[in-house]
Amino acid sequence: MKLLVFPANKDVNAFARYGDMVKEFNNIAFVVPRKMDAGFVDFASLDGGPATQKYITDDFDRELRTSDAVLFLENVKSMSAKFVLNKFQAALSSGKRVYAEYIPHGVDSKAITVLSGSSAPADFSTDHGRDNVYEIPVPVVFILGSGPNTHKFLVQVALRKFFIDSGYAISQVGTKCFSNFFGFPSIPSWTYQSGMTEREKIIALNRFFYNQYVQDKPEVMLIGVPGGFMPMNPMKYEDMGIFAYLISQAVTPDAAVFCSYAMDFTDEYVKWQKNVCKYKLNAPIRHVIISNTSMNISLETRKCEYVTKAFSSIDNLMVPLNKDIEFFYSLDKESLNQLGKSLLNLLISNL
């Protein structure tokens, strides 16, 4: 079975780097909208990492003919409405299954599987009339991040692979609405919507995670935490860490890994980062994963720009010698495998 992903970007690098973890589809085509000079180009040109032996192309029509399904990503919103509509109509008229994070005006939504987070209903069930928080009786691991573009989902899939390959039964909830392609649900869509109080969301999230535990009967639970962990600076607020706070009140993690932007790390910054996660989110940080994305903000325009750095340049970043924190690299499979081993040892030692 073949899945066409359009328009391919670095946000879907888990499909390229851990394609063996994708359910149902054993062949994935990555299509970009721009014209390329010639031939096929390795997916690494999109995320700046090592070569994947998976290629991108700009020939949508050719790949569509041999595909069984199409996944349209949310960034189609930035393209010409007529151009995007033509792509949707081509996929639908050819009888392909269509999944989409965003549906343009003029497309029949009934013919499309819309991806918008887990559709699990909000559960407010109580224990003898009390809105208590159920404890998850297995080790829980948070995957946190500084903000967008820190390869948080890639790390989630890498840890999933590590624990499954190590023989552990896991339960997992992801940050991306296309998590289901990898065999696990995402954070419920009502988490991001209005109409529920923060207290109601905390109780409902707790029930959601607990129900996943009951259903999966896992030995460990992995929870991807959407958004950033707090406002990064006075000009870049993101979601102000609201979702991280809600999830941290719904379930208490036994360990947390932190996905960071590429920067020269200082002792002071690492301690600040660790303390914020510990005292605000009750999330003990022992593992920091360095992405190859840097975040630059112009003091004049107050605009934020994410810059993808060459993976080879990440080794030159300064990291402090800290016995309490280990550093890993998001685009290095062996480094992420070592992350899994270190995390597993930590969980075992805490049992």
Short mmCIF file of N, CA and C in Angstrom, two decimals, residues 20 91 168 190 265 342:
data_model
loop_
_atom_site.label_atom_id
_atom_site.label_comp_id
_atom_site.label_asym_id
_atom_site.label_seq_id
_atom_site.Cartn_x
_atom_site.Cartn_y
_atom_site.Cartn_z
N ASP A 20 9.19 2.37 8.74
CA ASP A 20 8.83 1.00 9.12
C ASP A 20 7.82 0.98 10.26
N ALA A 91 -7.29 13.78 -6.51
CA ALA A 91 -7.21 12.62 -5.63
C ALA A 91 -8.57 11.95 -5.47
N TYR A 168 8.62 -4.29 25.18
CA TYR A 168 7.69 -3.72 26.15
C TYR A 168 6.35 -3.40 25.50
N TRP A 190 -10.84 18.25 21.61
CA TRP A 190 -11.50 19.20 22.52
C TRP A 190 -10.51 19.88 23.47
N PHE A 265 24.31 25.77 24.90
CA PHE A 265 23.68 25.62 26.20
C PHE A 265 24.63 26.07 27.31
N SER A 342 18.93 4.90 28.04
CA SER A 342 19.10 5.69 29.26
C SER A 342 17.77 5.90 29.97
#
